[in-house]
Amino acid sequence: YGRGPGRRKALALAAAALLTPMSGRAEASEVRILALGDSLTAGYGLARSEGFVAQLEAALRAKGVPARVLDGGVSGDTTAGGRARLDWALADRPDVAIVALGGNDGLRAIPPEATHANLDAILRRLAERKVPALLVGMLAPPNLGAEYGEAFRGTFERLSRAHDVVFYPFFLDGVAAEPALNQPDGIHPNARGVAVMVERILPAVERLIEKARS
């Protein structure tokens, strides 16, 4: 290369040539995760950095998983709303999807058959697009009675078996009915509550990513 400025310039160009393909491979290895949900994924009442999307992404990156979690949460959304906007959400081309809908169906006492039909359509569409899914279960409010509660809970279990997806039974596991982990409304988790949710669901998300890479 010779000496002086010419040699330094040549070395800089060679270094750039070596680094460019490495950067491309790192970007390609990033897994894009769609979090399709309601206020629990949208981070209702929380700063962006405190919500489920940000905390899950940070937890995955802390474990060495280069992940980008896409915020597909809309506060107040039902399974029907999620079904209606699914194709719009898929425009972001996720590699995998977390389907965390149903909480508002339970709060509104929507018939479990309708919830089943909407989630079934969502999972079918994801399968058509070859996007592996993690189905997140929900429990109905106890005031709706044992019969409704059992039918509602069973909806998620049946769908997980029928579609052979990764399944996490209860999104608010360890958080529901814990005042210290919820906002004053008693429904939405605070930042500490979200941290518990992320810690508990993380193994299921890791299985989802492994499924996508296999």
PDB file of C-alpha atoms in Angstrom:
ATOM      1  CA  TYR A   1       0.000   0.000   0.000  1.00  0.00           C
ATOM      2  CA  GLY A   2       2.974   2.326   0.330  1.00  0.00           C
ATOM      3  CA  ARG A   3       3.297   5.000   2.988  1.00  0.00           C
ATOM      4  CA  GLY A   4       1.597   8.240   4.015  1.00  0.00           C
ATOM      5  CA  PRO A   5      -1.981   9.445   3.322  1.00  0.00           C
ATOM      6  CA  GLY A   6      -2.451   7.089   0.401  1.00  0.00           C
ATOM      7  CA  ARG A   7      -1.730   4.044   2.545  1.00  0.00           C
ATOM      8  CA  ARG A   8      -4.053   5.290   5.328  1.00  0.00           C
ATOM      9  CA  LYS A   9      -6.863   5.831   2.827  1.00  0.00           C
ATOM     10  CA  ALA A  10      -6.410   2.343   1.400  1.00  0.00           C
ATOM     11  CA  LEU A  11      -6.519   0.827   4.881  1.00  0.00           C
ATOM     12  CA  ALA A  12      -9.699   2.775   5.693  1.00  0.00           C
ATOM     13  CA  LEU A  13     -11.374   1.533   2.504  1.00  0.00           C
ATOM     14  CA  ALA A  14     -10.366  -2.046   3.257  1.00  0.00           C
ATOM     15  CA  ALA A  15     -11.769  -1.770   6.780  1.00  0.00           C
ATOM     16  CA  ALA A  16     -15.053  -0.396   5.432  1.00  0.00           C
ATOM     17  CA  ALA A  17     -15.301  -3.257   2.963  1.00  0.00           C
ATOM     18  CA  LEU A  18     -14.828  -5.778   5.772  1.00  0.00           C
ATOM     19  CA  LEU A  19     -17.308  -4.138   8.123  1.00  0.00           C
ATOM     20  CA  THR A  20     -20.141  -3.633   5.650  1.00  0.00           C
ATOM     21  CA  PRO A  21     -21.090  -7.304   5.174  1.00  0.00           C
ATOM     22  CA  MET A  22     -20.819  -7.920   8.913  1.00  0.00           C
ATOM     23  CA  SER A  23     -23.273  -5.102   9.596  1.00  0.00           C
ATOM     24  CA  GLY A  24     -25.651  -6.542   7.029  1.00  0.00           C
ATOM     25  CA  ARG A  25     -25.575  -9.966   8.675  1.00  0.00           C
ATOM     26  CA  ALA A  26     -26.219  -8.490  12.113  1.00  0.00           C
ATOM     27  CA  GLU A  27     -29.235  -6.591  10.813  1.00  0.00           C
ATOM     28  CA  ALA A  28     -30.579  -9.671   9.031  1.00  0.00           C
ATOM     29  CA  SER A  29     -30.385 -11.730  12.227  1.00  0.00           C
ATOM     30  CA  GLU A  30     -32.670  -9.342  14.123  1.00  0.00           C
ATOM     31  CA  VAL A  31     -35.992 -10.996  14.890  1.00  0.00           C
ATOM     32  CA  ARG A  32     -39.058  -8.792  14.450  1.00  0.00           C
ATOM     33  CA  ILE A  33     -41.812  -9.604  16.948  1.00  0.00           C
ATOM     34  CA  LEU A  34     -45.341  -8.277  16.471  1.00  0.00           C
ATOM     35  CA  ALA A  35     -47.144  -7.768  19.789  1.00  0.00           C
ATOM     36  CA  LEU A  36     -50.785  -7.771  18.662  1.00  0.00           C
ATOM     37  CA  GLY A  37     -52.884  -6.806  21.636  1.00  0.00           C
ATOM     38  CA  ASP A  38     -54.817  -4.244  23.619  1.00  0.00           C
ATOM     39  CA  SER A  39     -53.947  -1.832  26.432  1.00  0.00           C
ATOM     40  CA  LEU A  40     -51.783  -4.460  28.145  1.00  0.00           C
ATOM     41  CA  THR A  41     -49.362  -4.476  25.215  1.00  0.00           C
ATOM     42  CA  ALA A  42     -49.877  -0.797  24.374  1.00  0.00           C
ATOM     43  CA  GLY A  43     -48.659   0.207  27.850  1.00  0.00           C
ATOM     44  CA  TYR A  44     -51.747   2.108  28.981  1.00  0.00           C
ATOM     45  CA  GLY A  45     -50.906   4.721  31.607  1.00  0.00           C
ATOM     46  CA  LEU A  46     -47.150   4.150  31.349  1.00  0.00           C
ATOM     47  CA  ALA A  47     -44.181   5.879  29.769  1.00  0.00           C
ATOM     48  CA  ARG A  48     -43.084   4.215  26.544  1.00  0.00           C
ATOM     49  CA  SER A  49     -39.969   2.816  28.222  1.00  0.00           C
ATOM     50  CA  GLU A  50     -42.105   1.191  30.953  1.00  0.00           C
ATOM     51  CA  GLY A  51     -44.548  -0.633  28.703  1.00  0.00           C
ATOM     52  CA  PHE A  52     -44.626  -4.279  27.676  1.00  0.00           C
ATOM     53  CA  VAL A  53     -43.106  -3.704  24.238  1.00  0.00           C
ATOM     54  CA  ALA A  54     -40.065  -1.812  25.524  1.00  0.00           C
ATOM     55  CA  GLN A  55     -39.493  -4.062  28.531  1.00  0.00           C
ATOM     56  CA  LEU A  56     -39.772  -7.259  26.482  1.00  0.00           C
ATOM     57  CA  GLU A  57     -37.362  -5.962  23.860  1.00  0.00           C
ATOM     58  CA  ALA A  58     -34.881  -4.932  26.561  1.00  0.00           C
ATOM     59  CA  ALA A  59     -35.168  -8.319  28.294  1.00  0.00           C
ATOM     60  CA  LEU A  60     -34.497 -10.210  25.064  1.00  0.00           C
ATOM     61  CA  ARG A  61     -31.524  -8.029  24.169  1.00  0.00           C
ATOM     62  CA  ALA A  62     -30.131  -8.497  27.678  1.00  0.00           C
ATOM     63  CA  LYS A  63     -30.127 -12.232  26.955  1.00  0.00           C
ATOM     64  CA  GLY A  64     -28.284 -11.703  23.682  1.00  0.00           C
ATOM     65  CA  VAL A  65     -31.312 -11.957  21.399  1.00  0.00           C
ATOM     66  CA  PRO A  66     -31.288  -9.133  18.806  1.00  0.00           C
ATOM     67  CA  ALA A  67     -35.023  -8.465  18.859  1.00  0.00           C
ATOM     68  CA  ARG A  68     -37.256  -5.640  17.723  1.00  0.00           C
ATOM     69  CA  VAL A  69     -40.719  -5.729  19.300  1.00  0.00           C
ATOM     70  CA  LEU A  70     -43.335  -4.028  17.129  1.00  0.00           C
ATOM     71  CA  ASP A  71     -46.126  -2.290  19.035  1.00  0.00           C
ATOM     72  CA  GLY A  72     -49.405  -3.699  17.730  1.00  0.00           C
ATOM     73  CA  GLY A  73     -51.382  -2.808  20.835  1.00  0.00           C
ATOM     74  CA  VAL A  74     -54.536  -0.677  20.743  1.00  0.00           C
ATOM     75  CA  SER A  75     -56.152   0.217  24.055  1.00  0.00           C
ATOM     76  CA  GLY A  76     -59.728  -1.023  24.318  1.00  0.00           C
ATOM     77  CA  ASP A  77     -59.352  -3.423  21.406  1.00  0.00           C
ATOM     78  CA  THR A  78     -61.250  -6.693  21.278  1.00  0.00           C
ATOM     79  CA  THR A  79     -60.419  -9.816  19.299  1.00  0.00           C
ATOM     80  CA  ALA A  80     -62.713  -8.491  16.564  1.00  0.00           C
ATOM     81  CA  GLY A  81     -60.678  -5.288  16.385  1.00  0.00           C
ATOM     82  CA  GLY A  82     -57.418  -7.199  16.259  1.00  0.00           C
ATOM     83  CA  ARG A  83     -58.774  -9.383  13.487  1.00  0.00           C
ATOM     84  CA  ALA A  84     -59.866  -6.348  11.480  1.00  0.00           C
ATOM     85  CA  ARG A  85     -56.450  -4.672  11.612  1.00  0.00           C
ATOM     86  CA  LEU A  86     -54.229  -7.735  11.345  1.00  0.00           C
ATOM     87  CA  ASP A  87     -53.243  -7.238   7.706  1.00  0.00           C
ATOM     88  CA  TRP A  88     -52.298  -3.642   8.491  1.00  0.00           C
ATOM     89  CA  ALA A  89     -50.098  -4.852  11.357  1.00  0.00           C
ATOM     90  CA  LEU A  90     -48.488  -7.471   9.110  1.00  0.00           C
ATOM     91  CA  ALA A  91     -47.327  -4.728   6.759  1.00  0.00           C
ATOM     92  CA  ASP A  92     -44.387  -4.329   9.169  1.00  0.00           C
ATOM     93  CA  ARG A  93     -43.293  -7.842   8.101  1.00  0.00           C
ATOM     94  CA  PRO A  94     -42.799  -9.467  11.506  1.00  0.00           C
ATOM     95  CA  ASP A  95     -40.950 -12.761  11.807  1.00  0.00           C
ATOM     96  CA  VAL A  96     -43.161 -13.942  14.684  1.00  0.00           C
ATOM     97  CA  ALA A  97     -46.274 -12.698  16.457  1.00  0.00           C
ATOM     98  CA  ILE A  98     -47.547 -12.576  20.022  1.00  0.00           C
ATOM     99  CA  VAL A  99     -51.359 -12.639  19.996  1.00  0.00           C
ATOM    100  CA  ALA A 100     -52.463 -11.112  23.294  1.00  0.00           C
ATOM    101  CA  LEU A 101     -56.129 -10.289  22.764  1.00  0.00           C
ATOM    102  CA  GLY A 102     -59.278 -11.231  24.637  1.00  0.00           C
ATOM    103  CA  GLY A 103     -59.157  -9.243  27.847  1.00  0.00           C
ATOM    104  CA  ASN A 104     -61.725  -6.743  26.601  1.00  0.00           C
ATOM    105  CA  ASP A 105     -63.908  -9.557  25.263  1.00  0.00           C
ATOM    106  CA  GLY A 106     -64.124 -10.863  28.821  1.00  0.00           C
ATOM    107  CA  LEU A 107     -64.783  -7.438  30.324  1.00  0.00           C
ATOM    108  CA  ARG A 108     -67.651  -6.941  27.841  1.00  0.00           C
ATOM    109  CA  ALA A 109     -68.995 -10.476  28.297  1.00  0.00           C
ATOM    110  CA  ILE A 110     -68.678 -11.168  24.582  1.00  0.00           C
ATOM    111  CA  PRO A 111     -69.783 -14.752  23.843  1.00  0.00           C
ATOM    112  CA  PRO A 112     -66.760 -17.108  23.916  1.00  0.00           C
ATOM    113  CA  GLU A 113     -67.837 -18.450  20.520  1.00  0.00           C
ATOM    114  CA  ALA A 114     -67.201 -15.015  18.988  1.00  0.00           C
ATOM    115  CA  THR A 115     -63.829 -14.722  20.704  1.00  0.00           C
ATOM    116  CA  HIS A 116     -62.937 -18.198  19.413  1.00  0.00           C
ATOM    117  CA  ALA A 117     -63.912 -17.310  15.841  1.00  0.00           C
ATOM    118  CA  ASN A 118     -61.864 -14.110  15.831  1.00  0.00           C
ATOM    119  CA  LEU A 119     -58.735 -15.660  17.331  1.00  0.00           C
ATOM    120  CA  ASP A 120     -59.080 -18.659  15.019  1.00  0.00           C
ATOM    121  CA  ALA A 121     -59.134 -16.307  12.014  1.00  0.00           C
ATOM    122  CA  ILE A 122     -56.091 -14.426  13.323  1.00  0.00           C
ATOM    123  CA  LEU A 123     -54.075 -17.609  13.825  1.00  0.00           C
ATOM    124  CA  ARG A 124     -55.086 -18.924  10.412  1.00  0.00           C
ATOM    125  CA  ARG A 125     -53.980 -15.716   8.746  1.00  0.00           C
ATOM    126  CA  LEU A 126     -50.633 -15.807  10.556  1.00  0.00           C
ATOM    127  CA  ALA A 127     -50.137 -19.395   9.419  1.00  0.00           C
ATOM    128  CA  GLU A 128     -50.904 -18.384   5.841  1.00  0.00           C
ATOM    129  CA  ARG A 129     -48.219 -15.730   6.080  1.00  0.00           C
ATOM    130  CA  LYS A 130     -45.852 -18.250   7.703  1.00  0.00           C
ATOM    131  CA  VAL A 131     -45.557 -16.166  10.877  1.00  0.00           C
ATOM    132  CA  PRO A 132     -45.187 -18.450  13.939  1.00  0.00           C
ATOM    133  CA  ALA A 133     -47.425 -17.357  16.792  1.00  0.00           C
ATOM    134  CA  LEU A 134     -47.516 -17.274  20.559  1.00  0.00           C
ATOM    135  CA  LEU A 135     -51.110 -17.301  21.820  1.00  0.00           C
ATOM    136  CA  VAL A 136     -51.549 -15.564  25.159  1.00  0.00           C
ATOM    137  CA  GLY A 137     -54.508 -16.648  27.255  1.00  0.00           C
ATOM    138  CA  MET A 138     -56.813 -14.559  29.410  1.00  0.00           C
ATOM    139  CA  LEU A 139     -59.235 -15.161  32.246  1.00  0.00           C
ATOM    140  CA  ALA A 140     -62.728 -13.695  32.461  1.00  0.00           C
ATOM    141  CA  PRO A 141     -63.810 -11.529  35.416  1.00  0.00           C
ATOM    142  CA  PRO A 142     -65.180 -13.769  38.189  1.00  0.00           C
ATOM    143  CA  ASN A 143     -68.465 -11.828  38.375  1.00  0.00           C
ATOM    144  CA  LEU A 144     -69.499 -13.335  35.021  1.00  0.00           C
ATOM    145  CA  GLY A 145     -69.888 -16.746  36.636  1.00  0.00           C
ATOM    146  CA  ALA A 146     -68.100 -20.075  36.545  1.00  0.00           C
ATOM    147  CA  GLU A 147     -69.765 -21.303  33.358  1.00  0.00           C
ATOM    148  CA  TYR A 148     -68.734 -18.280  31.317  1.00  0.00           C
ATOM    149  CA  GLY A 149     -65.274 -18.274  32.889  1.00  0.00           C
ATOM    150  CA  GLU A 150     -64.627 -21.903  32.019  1.00  0.00           C
ATOM    151  CA  ALA A 151     -65.836 -21.474  28.438  1.00  0.00           C
ATOM    152  CA  PHE A 152     -63.730 -18.344  28.025  1.00  0.00           C
ATOM    153  CA  ARG A 153     -60.562 -19.936  29.402  1.00  0.00           C
ATOM    154  CA  GLY A 154     -61.100 -23.081  27.352  1.00  0.00           C
ATOM    155  CA  THR A 155     -61.266 -21.054  24.145  1.00  0.00           C
ATOM    156  CA  PHE A 156     -57.540 -20.252  24.327  1.00  0.00           C
ATOM    157  CA  GLU A 157     -56.546 -23.793  25.266  1.00  0.00           C
ATOM    158  CA  ARG A 158     -58.478 -25.345  22.377  1.00  0.00           C
ATOM    159  CA  LEU A 159     -57.079 -22.892  19.865  1.00  0.00           C
ATOM    160  CA  SER A 160     -53.501 -23.484  20.998  1.00  0.00           C
ATOM    161  CA  ARG A 161     -53.920 -27.217  20.405  1.00  0.00           C
ATOM    162  CA  ALA A 162     -55.755 -26.830  17.100  1.00  0.00           C
ATOM    163  CA  HIS A 163     -53.125 -24.510  15.648  1.00  0.00           C
ATOM    164  CA  ASP A 164     -50.101 -26.054  17.360  1.00  0.00           C
ATOM    165  CA  VAL A 165     -48.821 -22.681  18.536  1.00  0.00           C
ATOM    166  CA  VAL A 166     -46.733 -21.735  21.548  1.00  0.00           C
ATOM    167  CA  PHE A 167     -49.160 -21.091  24.405  1.00  0.00           C
ATOM    168  CA  TYR A 168     -48.923 -18.945  27.528  1.00  0.00           C
ATOM    169  CA  PRO A 169     -52.070 -19.487  29.632  1.00  0.00           C
ATOM    170  CA  PHE A 170     -52.544 -16.158  31.433  1.00  0.00           C
ATOM    171  CA  PHE A 171     -51.015 -12.816  30.460  1.00  0.00           C
ATOM    172  CA  LEU A 172     -51.443 -11.309  33.942  1.00  0.00           C
ATOM    173  CA  ASP A 173     -50.038 -14.282  35.817  1.00  0.00           C
ATOM    174  CA  GLY A 174     -48.514 -13.077  39.074  1.00  0.00           C
ATOM    175  CA  VAL A 175     -49.878  -9.560  38.555  1.00  0.00           C
ATOM    176  CA  ALA A 176     -53.678  -9.751  38.619  1.00  0.00           C
ATOM    177  CA  ALA A 177     -55.208  -8.750  41.967  1.00  0.00           C
ATOM    178  CA  GLU A 178     -51.831  -7.602  43.305  1.00  0.00           C
ATOM    179  CA  PRO A 179     -52.303  -3.918  44.279  1.00  0.00           C
ATOM    180  CA  ALA A 180     -48.561  -3.193  44.409  1.00  0.00           C
ATOM    181  CA  LEU A 181     -48.181  -4.294  40.777  1.00  0.00           C
ATOM    182  CA  ASN A 182     -51.152  -2.449  39.324  1.00  0.00           C
ATOM    183  CA  GLN A 183     -52.204   1.091  38.601  1.00  0.00           C
ATOM    184  CA  PRO A 184     -54.985   2.628  40.741  1.00  0.00           C
ATOM    185  CA  ASP A 185     -57.680   1.210  38.428  1.00  0.00           C
ATOM    186  CA  GLY A 186     -56.708  -2.280  39.561  1.00  0.00           C
ATOM    187  CA  ILE A 187     -56.763  -3.517  35.957  1.00  0.00           C
ATOM    188  CA  HIS A 188     -53.657  -2.227  34.231  1.00  0.00           C
ATOM    189  CA  PRO A 189     -50.182  -3.139  35.521  1.00  0.00           C
ATOM    190  CA  ASN A 190     -47.713  -0.503  36.590  1.00  0.00           C
ATOM    191  CA  ALA A 191     -44.071  -0.618  35.490  1.00  0.00           C
ATOM    192  CA  ARG A 192     -43.224  -3.170  38.188  1.00  0.00           C
ATOM    193  CA  GLY A 193     -46.170  -5.289  37.131  1.00  0.00           C
ATOM    194  CA  VAL A 194     -45.055  -5.212  33.504  1.00  0.00           C
ATOM    195  CA  ALA A 195     -41.607  -6.363  34.616  1.00  0.00           C
ATOM    196  CA  VAL A 196     -43.223  -9.400  36.255  1.00  0.00           C
ATOM    197  CA  MET A 197     -45.267 -10.107  33.117  1.00  0.00           C
ATOM    198  CA  VAL A 198     -42.145  -9.948  30.946  1.00  0.00           C
ATOM    199  CA  GLU A 199     -40.118 -12.159  33.281  1.00  0.00           C
ATOM    200  CA  ARG A 200     -42.795 -14.843  33.284  1.00  0.00           C
ATOM    201  CA  ILE A 201     -43.638 -14.822  29.581  1.00  0.00           C
ATOM    202  CA  LEU A 202     -40.003 -14.591  28.434  1.00  0.00           C
ATOM    203  CA  PRO A 203     -39.404 -18.390  28.208  1.00  0.00           C
ATOM    204  CA  ALA A 204     -42.461 -18.729  25.957  1.00  0.00           C
ATOM    205  CA  VAL A 205     -41.214 -15.900  23.728  1.00  0.00           C
ATOM    206  CA  GLU A 206     -37.817 -17.599  23.493  1.00  0.00           C
ATOM    207  CA  ARG A 207     -39.540 -20.847  22.413  1.00  0.00           C
ATOM    208  CA  LEU A 208     -41.409 -18.860  19.770  1.00  0.00           C
ATOM    209  CA  ILE A 209     -38.161 -17.451  18.404  1.00  0.00           C
ATOM    210  CA  GLU A 210     -36.556 -20.898  18.386  1.00  0.00           C
ATOM    211  CA  LYS A 211     -39.556 -22.231  16.479  1.00  0.00           C
ATOM    212  CA  ALA A 212     -39.160 -19.523  13.866  1.00  0.00           C
ATOM    213  CA  ARG A 213     -35.463 -20.277  13.425  1.00  0.00           C
ATOM    214  CA  SER A 214     -35.838 -24.048  13.206  1.00  0.00           C
TER     215      SER A 214
END
